[in-house]
């Protein structure tokens, strides 16, 4: 759908590719299909508001996170040592906080990573495990979760 719109409009890629209403209309079927989406654009163009609006219109829960303040280990879980039933020492990573919500979602949920491009590279790499594999170690993402991220463009010199 996106490529068809670009071809139809003969877009100069130096300009914004979508108007806010076109972005909204492009996001709705992608979010419904639970496809991961990365929205890029200039600061202050309404990326966050449009994503919030789409989730609200679809009746989906919305979890907004800011990876720029995360650590790469946050995506793995909290390390927890224990002893198994045979008395052997073991360790596991226990999901907590936002990760627990993503693993146990029972209704459609949009996980929106705002300003994802500002996050340290190690955090971006850890986050990509969730998006691409929908799992880290034994923790599998709920099928109810759709990943949407937004970031500014490098040419905007906005910290990306």
C-alpha positions as a Markdown table, in Angstrom:
| # | Residue | x | y | z |
|---|---|---|---|---|
| 1 | Unk | 0.0 | 0.0 | 0.0 |
| 2 | Unk | 2.8 | 2.5 | 0.9 |
| 3 | Unk | 4.7 | 1.8 | -2.3 |
| 4 | Unk | 1.5 | 2.3 | -4.3 |
| 5 | Unk | 0.9 | 5.7 | -2.7 |
| 6 | Unk | 4.5 | 6.8 | -3.4 |
| 7 | Unk | 4.2 | 5.7 | -7.1 |
| 8 | Unk | 0.9 | 7.4 | -7.5 |
| 9 | Unk | 2.1 | 10.7 | -6.1 |
| 10 | Unk | 5.6 | 10.7 | -7.7 |
| 11 | Unk | 7.0 | 11.9 | -4.4 |
| 12 | Unk | 10.3 | 13.8 | -4.0 |
| 13 | Unk | 11.8 | 12.1 | -1.0 |
| 14 | Unk | 13.3 | 15.4 | 0.3 |
| 15 | Unk | 9.8 | 16.4 | 1.2 |
| 16 | Unk | 7.6 | 14.6 | 3.8 |
| 17 | Unk | 6.2 | 11.4 | 2.3 |
| 18 | Unk | 2.8 | 11.5 | 4.0 |
| 19 | Unk | 0.5 | 14.1 | 5.3 |
| 20 | Unk | -0.7 | 13.4 | 8.8 |
| 21 | Unk | -4.0 | 12.1 | 7.4 |
| 22 | Unk | -2.2 | 9.8 | 4.9 |
| 23 | Unk | 0.0 | 8.5 | 7.7 |
| 24 | Unk | -3.0 | 7.8 | 9.8 |
| 25 | Unk | -4.7 | 6.0 | 7.0 |
| 26 | Unk | -1.5 | 3.9 | 6.3 |
| 27 | Unk | -1.1 | 3.0 | 9.9 |
| 28 | Unk | -4.6 | 1.6 | 10.5 |
| 29 | Unk | -4.3 | -1.5 | 8.4 |
| 30 | Unk | -0.7 | -2.1 | 9.5 |
| 31 | Unk | -1.6 | -2.0 | 13.1 |
| 32 | Unk | -4.6 | -4.2 | 12.6 |
| 33 | Unk | -2.4 | -6.7 | 10.8 |
| 34 | Unk | 0.0 | -6.5 | 13.8 |
| 35 | Unk | 2.9 | -5.6 | 11.5 |
| 36 | Unk | 5.8 | -3.6 | 13.1 |
| 37 | Unk | 6.1 | 0.0 | 11.9 |
| 38 | Unk | 8.8 | 2.7 | 12.1 |
| 39 | Unk | 7.6 | 6.2 | 11.5 |
| 40 | Unk | 10.3 | 8.8 | 10.8 |
| 41 | Unk | 9.9 | 12.5 | 10.3 |
| 42 | Unk | 10.8 | 16.0 | 11.4 |
| 43 | Unk | 10.4 | 16.9 | 15.0 |
| 44 | Unk | 7.0 | 18.4 | 15.9 |
| 45 | Unk | 5.0 | 16.9 | 13.0 |
| 46 | Unk | 2.6 | 15.0 | 15.1 |
| 47 | Unk | 4.0 | 11.4 | 14.8 |
| 48 | Unk | 3.2 | 10.6 | 18.5 |
| 49 | Unk | -0.3 | 12.1 | 18.3 |
| 50 | Unk | -1.2 | 10.2 | 15.2 |
| 51 | Unk | -0.1 | 6.9 | 16.7 |
| 52 | Unk | -2.1 | 7.6 | 19.8 |
| 53 | Unk | -5.1 | 8.4 | 17.7 |
| 54 | Unk | -4.9 | 5.2 | 15.7 |
| 55 | Unk | -4.7 | 3.1 | 18.8 |
| 56 | Unk | -7.6 | 4.9 | 20.4 |
| 57 | Unk | -9.8 | 4.6 | 17.2 |
| 58 | Unk | -9.1 | 0.9 | 17.0 |
| 59 | Unk | -9.9 | 0.4 | 20.7 |
| 60 | Unk | -6.4 | -1.0 | 21.4 |
| 61 | Unk | -4.6 | -0.5 | 24.6 |
| 62 | Unk | -1.5 | 1.7 | 24.2 |
| 63 | Unk | 1.8 | 1.3 | 26.1 |
| 64 | Unk | 4.2 | 4.2 | 25.4 |
| 65 | Unk | 7.8 | 3.8 | 26.3 |
| 66 | Unk | 10.9 | 5.9 | 25.8 |
| 67 | Unk | 13.9 | 3.7 | 24.9 |
| 68 | Unk | 16.2 | 6.6 | 25.3 |
| 69 | Unk | 16.0 | 6.1 | 29.1 |
| 70 | Unk | 16.2 | 2.3 | 29.0 |
| 71 | Unk | 19.2 | 0.0 | 29.5 |
| 72 | Unk | 19.8 | -2.9 | 27.2 |
| 73 | Unk | 19.3 | -5.4 | 30.1 |
| 74 | Unk | 15.8 | -4.0 | 30.6 |
| 75 | Unk | 14.6 | -6.1 | 27.7 |
| 76 | Unk | 15.8 | -9.4 | 29.1 |
| 77 | Unk | 14.2 | -9.3 | 32.6 |
| 78 | Unk | 15.5 | -9.2 | 36.1 |
| 79 | Unk | 18.1 | -11.9 | 36.9 |
| 80 | Unk | 16.8 | -14.2 | 39.6 |
| 81 | Unk | 18.9 | -17.1 | 41.1 |
| 82 | Unk | 17.0 | -20.1 | 42.5 |
| 83 | Unk | 17.4 | -23.7 | 43.4 |
| 84 | Unk | 15.5 | -26.3 | 41.3 |
| 85 | Unk | 13.6 | -29.3 | 42.8 |
| 86 | Unk | 16.8 | -31.4 | 42.7 |
| 87 | Unk | 18.7 | -28.8 | 44.7 |
| 88 | Unk | 20.7 | -27.5 | 41.7 |
| 89 | Unk | 21.4 | -23.8 | 41.5 |
| 90 | Unk | 19.7 | -22.1 | 38.5 |
| 91 | Unk | 19.1 | -18.7 | 37.2 |
| 92 | Unk | 16.2 | -17.2 | 35.2 |
| 93 | Unk | 15.3 | -13.7 | 33.9 |
| 94 | Unk | 12.0 | -12.6 | 35.4 |
| 95 | Unk | 9.9 | -10.2 | 33.3 |
| 96 | Unk | 8.9 | -7.0 | 35.1 |
| 97 | Unk | 7.2 | -3.7 | 34.4 |
| 98 | Unk | 6.4 | -3.0 | 30.8 |
| 99 | Unk | 7.9 | -6.3 | 29.6 |
| 100 | Unk | 5.4 | -8.2 | 31.8 |
| 101 | Unk | 2.6 | -6.2 | 30.1 |
| 102 | Unk | 3.8 | -7.1 | 26.6 |
| 103 | Unk | 4.1 | -10.8 | 27.5 |
| 104 | Unk | 0.7 | -11.1 | 29.0 |
| 105 | Unk | -1.5 | -8.8 | 26.9 |
| 106 | Unk | -4.9 | -10.4 | 26.4 |
| 107 | Unk | -6.4 | -7.8 | 24.1 |
| 108 | Unk | -4.8 | -5.8 | 21.3 |
| 109 | Unk | -2.0 | -3.6 | 22.5 |
| 110 | Unk | 0.1 | -1.1 | 20.6 |
| 111 | Unk | 3.6 | -0.8 | 22.1 |
| 112 | Unk | 4.8 | 2.6 | 21.0 |
| 113 | Unk | 8.5 | 3.3 | 21.4 |
| 114 | Unk | 8.7 | 7.1 | 21.1 |
| 115 | Unk | 11.9 | 8.7 | 20.0 |
| 116 | Unk | 13.4 | 5.2 | 19.5 |
| 117 | Unk | 16.2 | 6.6 | 17.3 |
| 118 | Unk | 17.6 | 8.5 | 20.2 |
| 119 | Unk | 18.2 | 5.4 | 22.3 |
| 120 | Unk | 21.7 | 4.0 | 22.6 |
| 121 | Unk | 22.7 | 1.5 | 20.0 |
| 122 | Unk | 22.8 | -1.3 | 22.6 |
| 123 | Unk | 19.2 | -0.6 | 23.6 |
| 124 | Unk | 18.1 | -0.5 | 20.0 |
| 125 | Unk | 19.7 | -3.9 | 19.4 |
| 126 | Unk | 17.9 | -5.4 | 22.4 |
| 127 | Unk | 14.6 | -3.8 | 21.3 |
| 128 | Unk | 15.0 | -5.3 | 17.9 |
| 129 | Unk | 14.9 | -8.8 | 19.4 |
| 130 | Unk | 11.4 | -8.1 | 20.6 |
| 131 | Unk | 10.4 | -6.8 | 17.2 |
| 132 | Unk | 12.0 | -9.3 | 14.9 |
| 133 | Unk | 11.9 | -12.5 | 17.1 |
| 134 | Unk | 8.9 | -11.5 | 19.3 |
| 135 | Unk | 10.9 | -13.3 | 22.1 |
| 136 | Unk | 14.0 | -13.0 | 24.2 |
| 137 | Unk | 15.2 | -16.3 | 25.8 |
| 138 | Unk | 12.2 | -18.2 | 27.0 |
| 139 | Unk | 10.0 | -15.1 | 27.1 |
| 140 | Unk | 7.6 | -15.0 | 24.1 |
| 141 | Unk | 5.7 | -11.9 | 23.2 |
| 142 | Unk | 1.9 | -12.0 | 23.3 |
| 143 | Unk | 0.3 | -12.3 | 19.8 |
| 144 | Unk | -1.9 | -9.3 | 20.8 |
| 145 | Unk | 1.1 | -6.9 | 20.6 |
| 146 | Unk | 1.8 | -4.6 | 17.7 |
| 147 | Unk | 5.1 | -2.7 | 17.7 |
| 148 | Unk | 5.2 | 0.9 | 16.5 |
| 149 | Unk | 8.2 | 3.2 | 16.9 |
| 150 | Unk | 8.8 | 6.8 | 15.9 |
| 151 | Unk | 12.0 | 8.8 | 15.5 |
| 152 | Unk | 13.3 | 11.9 | 13.9 |
| 153 | Unk | 15.4 | 11.8 | 10.8 |
| 154 | Unk | 19.2 | 12.2 | 10.9 |
| 155 | Unk | 19.1 | 15.2 | 8.7 |
| 156 | Unk | 17.0 | 17.0 | 11.3 |
| 157 | Unk | 20.0 | 16.9 | 13.7 |
| 158 | Unk | 17.6 | 16.1 | 16.5 |
| 159 | Unk | 19.9 | 13.6 | 18.4 |
| 160 | Unk | 19.3 | 10.6 | 16.1 |
